[in-house]
mmCIF file of C-alpha atoms (C1' of nucleotides) and ligand atoms in Angstrom:
data_model
loop_
_atom_site.group_PDB
_atom_site.id
_atom_site.type_symbol
_atom_site.label_atom_id
_atom_site.label_comp_id
_atom_site.label_asym_id
_atom_site.label_seq_id
_atom_site.Cartn_x
_atom_site.Cartn_y
_atom_site.Cartn_z
ATOM 1 C CA UNK A 1 -27.612 2.714 -6.748
ATOM 2 C CA UNK A 2 -28.318 -0.776 -7.661
ATOM 3 C CA UNK A 3 -26.113 -3.472 -9.327
ATOM 4 C CA UNK A 4 -28.199 -3.174 -12.324
ATOM 5 C CA UNK A 5 -27.451 0.456 -12.642
ATOM 6 C CA UNK A 6 -23.774 -0.250 -12.458
ATOM 7 C CA UNK A 7 -23.912 -2.715 -15.132
ATOM 8 C CA UNK A 8 -25.715 -0.064 -17.146
ATOM 9 C CA UNK A 9 -22.997 2.373 -16.489
ATOM 10 C CA UNK A 10 -20.368 -0.066 -17.615
ATOM 11 C CA UNK A 11 -22.280 -0.775 -20.886
ATOM 12 C CA UNK A 12 -22.834 3.049 -21.456
ATOM 13 C CA UNK A 13 -19.156 3.304 -21.322
ATOM 14 C CA UNK A 14 -18.455 0.947 -23.939
ATOM 15 C CA UNK A 15 -17.825 -2.141 -21.777
ATOM 16 C CA UNK A 16 -19.485 -5.434 -22.358
ATOM 17 C CA UNK A 17 -21.890 -7.186 -20.054
ATOM 18 C CA UNK A 18 -20.491 -10.505 -18.961
ATOM 19 C CA UNK A 19 -21.286 -12.978 -16.214
ATOM 20 C CA UNK A 20 -17.851 -12.299 -14.472
ATOM 21 C CA UNK A 21 -18.570 -8.607 -14.292
ATOM 22 C CA UNK A 22 -22.004 -9.191 -13.072
ATOM 23 C CA UNK A 23 -20.807 -11.399 -10.207
ATOM 24 C CA UNK A 24 -18.249 -8.936 -9.166
ATOM 25 C CA UNK A 25 -20.698 -5.917 -9.311
ATOM 26 C CA UNK A 26 -23.288 -7.838 -7.367
ATOM 27 C CA UNK A 27 -20.793 -8.414 -4.432
ATOM 28 C CA UNK A 28 -19.087 -5.204 -4.399
ATOM 29 C CA UNK A 29 -22.144 -3.099 -4.816
ATOM 30 C CA UNK A 30 -24.128 -4.482 -1.931
ATOM 31 C CA UNK A 31 -21.171 -4.690 0.660
ATOM 32 C CA UNK A 32 -21.313 -2.649 3.713
ATOM 33 C CA UNK A 33 -17.734 -3.012 4.284
ATOM 34 C CA UNK A 34 -14.482 -2.465 1.953
ATOM 35 C CA UNK A 35 -13.502 -5.685 0.312
ATOM 36 C CA UNK A 36 -10.004 -6.619 -1.091
ATOM 37 C CA UNK A 37 -9.696 -8.238 -4.370
ATOM 38 C CA UNK A 38 -9.362 -11.647 -3.035
ATOM 39 C CA UNK A 39 -12.289 -11.190 -0.727
ATOM 40 C CA UNK A 40 -14.408 -10.158 -3.800
ATOM 41 C CA UNK A 41 -12.974 -13.122 -5.730
ATOM 42 C CA UNK A 42 -13.960 -15.569 -2.999
ATOM 43 C CA UNK A 43 -17.303 -14.127 -2.645
ATOM 44 C CA UNK A 44 -18.185 -13.649 -6.145
ATOM 45 C CA UNK A 45 -17.024 -17.206 -7.123
ATOM 46 C CA UNK A 46 -19.960 -18.511 -5.157
ATOM 47 C CA UNK A 47 -22.118 -16.716 -7.759
ATOM 48 C CA UNK A 48 -19.905 -17.667 -10.766
ATOM 49 C CA UNK A 49 -17.434 -20.376 -10.342
ATOM 50 C CA UNK A 50 -15.308 -19.936 -13.462
ATOM 51 C CA UNK A 51 -14.432 -16.443 -12.242
ATOM 52 C CA UNK A 52 -10.691 -15.560 -12.314
ATOM 53 C CA UNK A 53 -8.975 -13.306 -9.908
ATOM 54 C CA UNK A 54 -7.386 -11.383 -12.705
ATOM 55 C CA UNK A 55 -10.787 -10.498 -13.895
ATOM 56 C CA UNK A 56 -11.670 -9.159 -10.377
ATOM 57 C CA UNK A 57 -8.695 -6.791 -10.592
ATOM 58 C CA UNK A 58 -9.710 -5.771 -13.995
ATOM 59 C CA UNK A 59 -13.317 -5.108 -13.162
ATOM 60 C CA UNK A 60 -12.355 -3.175 -9.900
ATOM 61 C CA UNK A 61 -10.119 -1.036 -12.111
ATOM 62 C CA UNK A 62 -13.035 -0.232 -14.339
ATOM 63 C CA UNK A 63 -15.441 0.495 -11.508
ATOM 64 C CA UNK A 64 -12.930 2.810 -9.809
ATOM 65 C CA UNK A 65 -12.373 4.603 -13.178
ATOM 66 C CA UNK A 66 -16.242 5.233 -13.383
ATOM 67 C CA UNK A 67 -16.250 6.341 -9.818
ATOM 68 C CA UNK A 68 -18.645 3.649 -8.827
ATOM 69 C CA UNK A 69 -16.186 2.350 -6.108
ATOM 70 C CA UNK A 70 -13.368 3.942 -4.166
ATOM 71 C CA UNK A 71 -10.262 2.734 -2.463
ATOM 72 C CA UNK A 72 -10.243 2.694 1.367
ATOM 73 C CA UNK A 73 -7.202 3.579 3.191
ATOM 74 C CA UNK A 74 -6.881 1.891 6.587
ATOM 75 C CA UNK A 75 -3.849 1.460 9.231
ATOM 76 C CA UNK A 76 -3.892 -2.199 8.224
ATOM 77 C CA UNK A 77 -3.857 -1.762 4.510
ATOM 78 C CA UNK A 78 -5.069 0.218 1.584
ATOM 79 C CA UNK A 79 -6.262 -2.284 -0.893
ATOM 80 C CA UNK A 80 -9.875 -2.411 -0.131
ATOM 81 C CA UNK A 81 -12.599 -1.038 -2.154
ATOM 82 C CA UNK A 82 -16.160 0.084 -1.156
ATOM 83 C CA UNK A 83 -19.157 1.297 -3.150
ATOM 84 C CA UNK A 84 -18.496 5.064 -3.649
ATOM 85 C CA UNK A 85 -20.669 7.844 -2.067
ATOM 86 C CA UNK A 86 -22.172 10.437 -4.498
ATOM 87 C CA UNK A 87 -20.702 13.785 -4.438
ATOM 88 C CA UNK A 88 -18.206 14.963 -1.816
ATOM 89 C CA UNK A 89 -18.409 12.563 0.962
ATOM 90 C CA UNK A 90 -16.323 11.209 3.795
ATOM 91 C CA UNK A 91 -15.918 7.673 5.275
ATOM 92 C CA UNK A 92 -16.523 6.665 8.729
ATOM 93 C CA UNK A 93 -15.191 3.126 9.503
ATOM 94 C CA UNK A 94 -16.046 0.809 12.398
ATOM 95 C CA UNK A 95 -12.710 -0.436 13.792
ATOM 96 C CA UNK A 96 -14.447 -3.585 14.930
ATOM 97 C CA UNK A 97 -16.578 -4.942 12.089
ATOM 98 C CA UNK A 98 -15.319 -2.816 9.190
ATOM 99 C CA UNK A 99 -18.718 -1.378 8.437
ATOM 100 C CA UNK A 100 -18.415 1.874 6.336
ATOM 101 C CA UNK A 101 -20.735 4.933 6.756
ATOM 102 C CA UNK A 102 -20.663 7.978 4.666
ATOM 103 C CA UNK A 103 -21.167 11.534 5.782
ATOM 104 C CA UNK A 104 -21.085 14.770 4.244
ATOM 105 C CA UNK A 105 -21.611 18.364 5.362
ATOM 106 C CA UNK A 106 -18.070 18.688 6.691
ATOM 107 C CA UNK A 107 -17.183 22.403 6.798
ATOM 108 C CA UNK A 108 -13.341 22.616 6.600
ATOM 109 C CA UNK A 109 -13.341 25.924 4.817
ATOM 110 C CA UNK A 110 -12.422 27.850 7.998
ATOM 111 C CA UNK A 111 -9.618 25.462 8.795
ATOM 112 C CA UNK A 112 -8.336 25.157 5.224
ATOM 113 C CA UNK A 113 -8.110 28.900 4.878
ATOM 114 C CA UNK A 114 -6.374 29.318 8.144
ATOM 115 C CA UNK A 115 -3.707 26.588 7.162
ATOM 116 C CA UNK A 116 -3.327 28.114 3.941
ATOM 117 C CA UNK A 117 -2.428 31.444 5.324
ATOM 118 C CA UNK A 118 -0.034 30.047 7.920
ATOM 119 C CA UNK A 119 1.764 27.800 5.448
ATOM 120 C CA UNK A 120 1.663 29.596 2.120
ATOM 121 C CA UNK A 121 0.071 26.520 0.469
ATOM 122 C CA UNK A 122 -2.752 26.739 -1.894
ATOM 123 C CA UNK A 123 -5.123 23.991 -0.672
ATOM 124 C CA UNK A 124 -6.976 22.058 -3.346
ATOM 125 C CA UNK A 125 -8.137 18.930 -1.854
ATOM 126 C CA UNK A 126 -8.689 17.115 1.413
ATOM 127 C CA UNK A 127 -9.084 13.718 2.925
ATOM 128 C CA UNK A 128 -11.102 13.164 6.062
ATOM 129 C CA UNK A 129 -11.723 9.865 7.464
ATOM 130 C CA UNK A 130 -13.225 8.920 10.927
ATOM 131 C CA UNK A 131 -12.754 5.850 12.875
ATOM 132 C CA UNK A 132 -14.840 4.316 15.549
ATOM 133 C CA UNK A 133 -17.417 1.874 16.498
ATOM 134 C CA UNK A 134 -20.728 1.461 14.777
ATOM 135 C CA UNK A 135 -23.944 1.259 16.667
ATOM 136 C CA UNK A 136 -24.015 -2.463 16.904
ATOM 137 C CA UNK A 137 -20.262 -2.952 17.824
ATOM 138 C CA UNK A 138 -20.665 -0.173 20.559
ATOM 139 C CA UNK A 139 -23.078 -2.192 22.583
ATOM 140 C CA UNK A 140 -21.387 -5.657 22.082
ATOM 141 C CA UNK B 1 14.910 16.810 15.919
ATOM 142 C CA UNK B 2 18.170 16.006 14.345
ATOM 143 C CA UNK B 3 19.572 12.824 12.883
ATOM 144 C CA UNK B 4 21.842 12.527 15.980
ATOM 145 C CA UNK B 5 18.830 12.571 18.297
ATOM 146 C CA UNK B 6 17.233 9.748 16.227
ATOM 147 C CA UNK B 7 20.288 7.729 16.559
ATOM 148 C CA UNK B 8 20.266 8.322 20.437
ATOM 149 C CA UNK B 9 16.569 7.292 20.433
ATOM 150 C CA UNK B 10 17.594 4.021 18.802
ATOM 151 C CA UNK B 11 20.449 3.404 21.156
ATOM 152 C CA UNK B 12 18.191 4.226 24.161
ATOM 153 C CA UNK B 13 15.794 1.637 23.038
ATOM 154 C CA UNK B 14 18.341 -1.002 23.042
ATOM 155 C CA UNK B 15 19.271 -0.887 19.256
ATOM 156 C CA UNK B 16 22.908 -0.715 18.219
ATOM 157 C CA UNK B 17 24.319 2.108 16.327
ATOM 158 C CA UNK B 18 25.537 0.999 12.960
ATOM 159 C CA UNK B 19 26.692 2.614 9.650
ATOM 160 C CA UNK B 20 23.676 1.241 7.805
ATOM 161 C CA UNK B 21 21.279 2.762 10.305
ATOM 162 C CA UNK B 22 23.121 6.241 10.403
ATOM 163 C CA UNK B 23 22.818 6.262 6.544
ATOM 164 C CA UNK B 24 19.149 5.627 6.548
ATOM 165 C CA UNK B 25 18.402 8.007 9.328
ATOM 166 C CA UNK B 26 20.423 10.740 7.859
ATOM 167 C CA UNK B 27 18.366 10.634 4.587
ATOM 168 C CA UNK B 28 14.905 10.127 6.082
ATOM 169 C CA UNK B 29 15.278 12.644 8.903
ATOM 170 C CA UNK B 30 16.096 15.640 6.715
ATOM 171 C CA UNK B 31 13.823 14.793 3.822
ATOM 172 C CA UNK B 32 11.083 17.329 3.183
ATOM 173 C CA UNK B 33 9.038 14.849 1.215
ATOM 174 C CA UNK B 34 7.901 11.307 1.813
ATOM 175 C CA UNK B 35 10.270 8.673 0.646
ATOM 176 C CA UNK B 36 9.654 4.997 -0.310
ATOM 177 C CA UNK B 37 11.952 2.336 0.862
ATOM 178 C CA UNK B 38 13.629 2.140 -2.539
ATOM 179 C CA UNK B 39 14.174 5.878 -2.613
ATOM 180 C CA UNK B 40 15.733 5.768 0.783
ATOM 181 C CA UNK B 41 17.809 2.882 -0.422
ATOM 182 C CA UNK B 42 19.117 4.692 -3.483
ATOM 183 C CA UNK B 43 19.875 7.942 -1.619
ATOM 184 C CA UNK B 44 21.394 6.254 1.428
ATOM 185 C CA UNK B 45 23.615 4.124 -0.643
ATOM 186 C CA UNK B 46 25.538 7.237 -1.730
ATOM 187 C CA UNK B 47 26.521 7.700 1.865
ATOM 188 C CA UNK B 48 27.225 3.994 2.594
ATOM 189 C CA UNK B 49 27.597 1.798 -0.469
ATOM 190 C CA UNK B 50 27.222 -1.528 1.207
ATOM 191 C CA UNK B 51 23.749 -0.897 2.423
ATOM 192 C CA UNK B 52 21.133 -3.531 1.631
ATOM 193 C CA UNK B 53 17.668 -2.823 0.758
ATOM 194 C CA UNK B 54 16.383 -5.320 3.445
ATOM 195 C CA UNK B 55 18.099 -3.156 6.176
ATOM 196 C CA UNK B 56 16.252 -0.226 4.956
ATOM 197 C CA UNK B 57 12.984 -1.879 5.504
ATOM 198 C CA UNK B 58 14.047 -3.052 8.827
ATOM 199 C CA UNK B 59 15.348 0.408 9.871
ATOM 200 C CA UNK B 60 12.168 1.989 8.766
ATOM 201 C CA UNK B 61 10.162 -0.513 10.848
ATOM 202 C CA UNK B 62 12.138 0.386 13.832
ATOM 203 C CA UNK B 63 11.776 4.204 13.148
ATOM 204 C CA UNK B 64 8.130 3.853 12.730
ATOM 205 C CA UNK B 65 7.863 1.763 15.905
ATOM 206 C CA UNK B 66 9.564 4.655 17.854
ATOM 207 C CA UNK B 67 7.266 7.134 16.258
ATOM 208 C CA UNK B 68 10.154 9.027 14.507
ATOM 209 C CA UNK B 69 8.601 8.474 11.118
ATOM 210 C CA UNK B 70 5.149 8.036 9.871
ATOM 211 C CA UNK B 71 3.653 6.352 6.696
ATOM 212 C CA UNK B 72 2.012 8.811 4.219
ATOM 213 C CA UNK B 73 -0.969 7.771 2.470
ATOM 214 C CA UNK B 74 -1.364 9.142 -1.128
ATOM 215 C CA UNK B 75 -3.596 8.549 -4.121
ATOM 216 C CA UNK B 76 -0.542 7.205 -5.954
ATOM 217 C CA UNK B 77 0.474 4.794 -3.191
ATOM 218 C CA UNK B 78 0.903 4.329 0.614
ATOM 219 C CA UNK B 79 4.396 3.034 1.003
ATOM 220 C CA UNK B 80 6.287 6.412 1.556
ATOM 221 C CA UNK B 81 7.481 7.645 4.923
ATOM 222 C CA UNK B 82 8.159 10.998 6.383
ATOM 223 C CA UNK B 83 9.823 12.340 9.580
ATOM 224 C CA UNK B 84 6.983 12.540 12.053
ATOM 225 C CA UNK B 85 5.396 15.490 13.594
ATOM 226 C CA UNK B 86 5.215 15.765 17.332
ATOM 227 C CA UNK B 87 1.854 15.192 19.023
ATOM 228 C CA UNK B 88 -1.428 15.431 17.106
ATOM 229 C CA UNK B 89 -0.643 16.721 13.710
ATOM 230 C CA UNK B 90 -1.928 16.487 10.322
ATOM 231 C CA UNK B 91 -0.254 16.579 6.922
ATOM 232 C CA UNK B 92 -0.338 19.016 3.954
ATOM 233 C CA UNK B 93 1.235 17.673 0.692
ATOM 234 C CA UNK B 94 2.355 19.636 -2.288
ATOM 235 C CA UNK B 95 0.896 17.832 -5.232
ATOM 236 C CA UNK B 96 3.530 19.066 -7.450
ATOM 237 C CA UNK B 97 6.826 18.581 -5.572
ATOM 238 C CA UNK B 98 5.717 16.374 -2.762
ATOM 239 C CA UNK B 99 6.823 18.535 -0.154
ATOM 240 C CA UNK B 100 5.236 17.871 3.324
ATOM 241 C CA UNK B 101 4.058 20.497 5.839
ATOM 242 C CA UNK B 102 2.529 19.624 9.142
ATOM 243 C CA UNK B 103 -0.204 21.504 10.776
ATOM 244 C CA UNK B 104 -2.142 21.244 14.079
ATOM 245 C CA UNK B 105 -4.960 23.009 15.760
ATOM 246 C CA UNK B 106 -7.796 21.419 13.746
ATOM 247 C CA UNK B 107 -10.936 21.556 15.697
ATOM 248 C CA UNK B 108 -13.047 18.603 14.538
ATOM 249 C CA UNK B 109 -14.854 18.295 17.770
ATOM 250 C CA UNK B 110 -18.106 19.911 16.511
ATOM 251 C CA UNK B 111 -18.031 17.930 13.319
ATOM 252 C CA UNK B 112 -17.351 14.624 14.992
ATOM 253 C CA UNK B 113 -20.027 15.016 17.633
ATOM 254 C CA UNK B 114 -22.524 15.973 14.921
ATOM 255 C CA UNK B 115 -21.536 12.892 12.852
ATOM 256 C CA UNK B 116 -21.677 10.688 16.014
ATOM 257 C CA UNK B 117 -25.280 11.779 16.653
ATOM 258 C CA UNK B 118 -26.374 11.310 13.071
ATOM 259 C CA UNK B 119 -24.727 7.813 12.542
ATOM 260 C CA UNK B 120 -24.801 6.289 16.112
ATOM 261 C CA UNK B 121 -21.118 5.739 15.902
ATOM 262 C CA UNK B 122 -18.647 6.384 18.660
ATOM 263 C CA UNK B 123 -15.945 8.061 16.914
ATOM 264 C CA UNK B 124 -12.444 7.506 18.424
ATOM 265 C CA UNK B 125 -9.976 8.673 15.731
ATOM 266 C CA UNK B 126 -9.560 10.747 12.659
ATOM 267 C CA UNK B 127 -7.444 11.187 9.652
ATOM 268 C CA UNK B 128 -7.095 14.469 8.061
ATOM 269 C CA UNK B 129 -4.885 15.269 5.164
ATOM 270 C CA UNK B 130 -4.746 18.322 2.966
ATOM 271 C CA UNK B 131 -3.529 18.385 -0.683
ATOM 272 C CA UNK B 132 -2.422 21.447 -2.598
ATOM 273 C CA UNK B 133 0.561 23.525 -3.904
ATOM 274 C CA UNK B 134 3.346 24.695 -1.746
ATOM 275 C CA UNK B 135 4.475 28.239 -1.747
ATOM 276 C CA UNK B 136 7.196 27.475 -4.409
ATOM 277 C CA UNK B 137 5.145 25.441 -6.777
ATOM 278 C CA UNK B 138 2.430 27.864 -6.540
ATOM 279 C CA UNK B 139 4.302 30.515 -8.421
ATOM 280 C CA UNK B 140 6.123 28.435 -10.813
ATOM 281 C "C1'" DA C 1 43.558 -2.618 23.692
ATOM 282 C "C1'" DC C 2 41.188 -7.368 23.728
ATOM 283 C "C1'" DA C 3 37.905 -10.742 23.816
ATOM 284 C "C1'" DC C 4 33.203 -12.226 24.019
ATOM 285 C "C1'" DT C 5 28.298 -12.099 23.397
ATOM 286 C "C1'" DT C 6 24.787 -11.454 20.309
ATOM 287 C "C1'" DA C 7 22.330 -7.929 17.514
ATOM 288 C "C1'" DT C 8 22.739 -6.657 12.957
ATOM 289 C "C1'" DT C 9 24.048 -7.215 8.364
ATOM 290 C "C1'" DG C 10 23.694 -8.256 3.311
ATOM 291 C "C1'" DA C 11 22.692 -12.000 -0.047
ATOM 292 C "C1'" DC C 12 19.517 -15.035 -1.432
ATOM 293 C "C1'" DA C 13 15.184 -17.357 -1.312
ATOM 294 C "C1'" DA C 14 10.271 -17.120 -0.425
ATOM 295 C "C1'" DT C 15 6.145 -15.141 -0.360
ATOM 296 C "C1'" DG C 16 2.258 -12.271 -1.581
ATOM 297 C "C1'" DA C 17 0.065 -8.939 -4.376
ATOM 298 C "C1'" DT C 18 -0.532 -7.098 -8.836
ATOM 299 C "C1'" DT C 19 0.286 -6.946 -13.898
ATOM 300 C "C1'" DT C 20 1.314 -8.923 -18.453
ATOM 301 C "C1'" DT C 21 0.867 -12.122 -22.005
ATOM 302 C "C1'" DC C 22 -1.766 -15.091 -24.875
ATOM 303 C "C1'" DA C 23 -4.725 -18.339 -26.879
ATOM 304 C "C1'" DT C 24 -9.662 -19.180 -26.354
ATOM 305 C "C1'" DT C 25 -14.479 -17.644 -25.723
ATOM 306 C "C1'" DA C 26 -18.300 -14.775 -25.455
ATOM 307 C "C1'" DT C 27 -20.664 -10.200 -26.414
ATOM 308 C "C1'" DC C 28 -22.945 -7.501 -29.433
ATOM 309 C "C1'" DA C 29 -23.560 -4.623 -33.690
ATOM 310 C "C1'" DA C 30 -24.517 -5.413 -38.272
ATOM 311 C "C1'" DT D 1 -26.297 -15.699 -37.879
ATOM 312 C "C1'" DT D 2 -22.024 -13.813 -38.545
ATOM 313 C "C1'" DG D 3 -17.920 -11.371 -37.647
ATOM 314 C "C1'" DA D 4 -15.017 -8.150 -35.434
ATOM 315 C "C1'" DT D 5 -13.052 -7.658 -31.213
ATOM 316 C "C1'" DA D 6 -13.561 -7.031 -26.198
ATOM 317 C "C1'" DA D 7 -13.195 -10.011 -22.311
ATOM 318 C "C1'" DT D 8 -11.677 -14.076 -20.171
ATOM 319 C "C1'" DG D 9 -8.825 -17.530 -17.344
ATOM 320 C "C1'" DA D 10 -4.491 -19.792 -17.129
ATOM 321 C "C1'" DA D 11 0.136 -19.297 -16.621
ATOM 322 C "C1'" DA D 12 4.178 -16.667 -16.366
ATOM 323 C "C1'" DA D 13 6.331 -12.336 -15.069
ATOM 324 C "C1'" DT D 14 7.176 -8.501 -12.327
ATOM 325 C "C1'" DC D 15 7.133 -5.956 -8.045
ATOM 326 C "C1'" DA D 16 7.244 -5.193 -3.032
ATOM 327 C "C1'" DT D 17 7.910 -7.236 1.260
ATOM 328 C "C1'" DT D 18 9.375 -10.782 4.463
ATOM 329 C "C1'" DG D 19 12.080 -14.813 6.044
ATOM 330 C "C1'" DT D 20 16.373 -17.605 6.347
ATOM 331 C "C1'" DC D 21 21.264 -17.870 7.374
ATOM 332 C "C1'" DA D 22 26.151 -17.418 7.866
ATOM 333 C "C1'" DA D 23 29.385 -13.808 8.304
ATOM 334 C "C1'" DT D 24 30.170 -9.452 10.623
ATOM 335 C "C1'" DA D 25 30.562 -5.704 13.699
ATOM 336 C "C1'" DA D 26 28.739 -3.153 18.077
ATOM 337 C "C1'" DG D 27 28.843 -2.722 22.699
ATOM 338 C "C1'" DT D 28 30.132 -4.797 27.182
ATOM 339 C "C1'" DG D 29 33.156 -6.079 30.393
ATOM 340 C "C1'" DT D 30 38.188 -7.048 31.179
HETATM 341 MN MN1 LIG E 1 -14.759 17.080 3.026
HETATM 342 MN MN1 LIG E 2 -6.724 16.178 14.136
HETATM 343 ZN ZN1 LIG E 3 -19.040 -2.396 13.771
HETATM 344 ZN ZN1 LIG E 4 5.710 21.991 -4.174
#
DNA sequence: ACACTTATTGACAATGATTTTCATTATCAA
DNA sequence: TTGATAATGAAAATCATTGTCAATAAGTGT
């Protein structure tokens, strides 16, 4: 999905198209690693100087609401966002450079059924996240 | 593990045994759901009125350091702690009452190997967390 | 039991992150 | 072009966490 499409999505949901939003979207959409609000602010201000940090927060809020981005939880902190995968996907994070890869096709059915039986819980959701080293960082 | 054992652990690691710590430990150790620092503060103050919130933070810090508690990440927030499981375990959270259950015996080897091959990543860790309804909340 | 050393405490202040308020501005439908 | 109003950035407010510090209490040795 391109930045243009994100902006369209915003418009289609009744939000106006502004320079501030464009700048934020452009940064977040193409980032390969999760960014914090301040990081987005710093980077996006290179494209649009007048941008305010508050607007970054507000824009991220809307992008999350539209499922265009998702929050990334990490040992070091949980306030970073990354362009969201489509459908049911999971994250694989490089512990060195932060690069995020998506993967799908996990089959946790057997596991969840077994856990459900053992614990008596009705399982409705799961979070799975892998950590490691990306191809680049692995060699260096 | 009992509250008494936690206090012993603290002592064995050179920390002194105090009323403040006892109160915090007693609350956190027996809780079936993850508690935030303020929740711990409110609950522990019923046992020890003079307790300060700062001490709760400091005690939780030490308990985490000794792996007696662990941070719980949830959609609503990531600043709650629960008595830690032993060894490699995962969490199962009740979305209604917050009750936490541990489980082990997940076998993600096949999955991680497949992902490693596909992505080129070297996988070193994983986070797995299940969400659902506990036996009680399921019926009510 | 007592005295001594020093870790621990709670109050308060400082910081950092996020949210709210508000007057001004810019978007977009008419 | 105009007008209604969503969106903006600055500043202030709130909330969570961390740092400072003088007073206190835990544990050690006597
Ligand atoms: Mn999955
Ligand atoms: Mn596991
Ligand atoms: Zn990397
Ligand atoms: Zn429940």
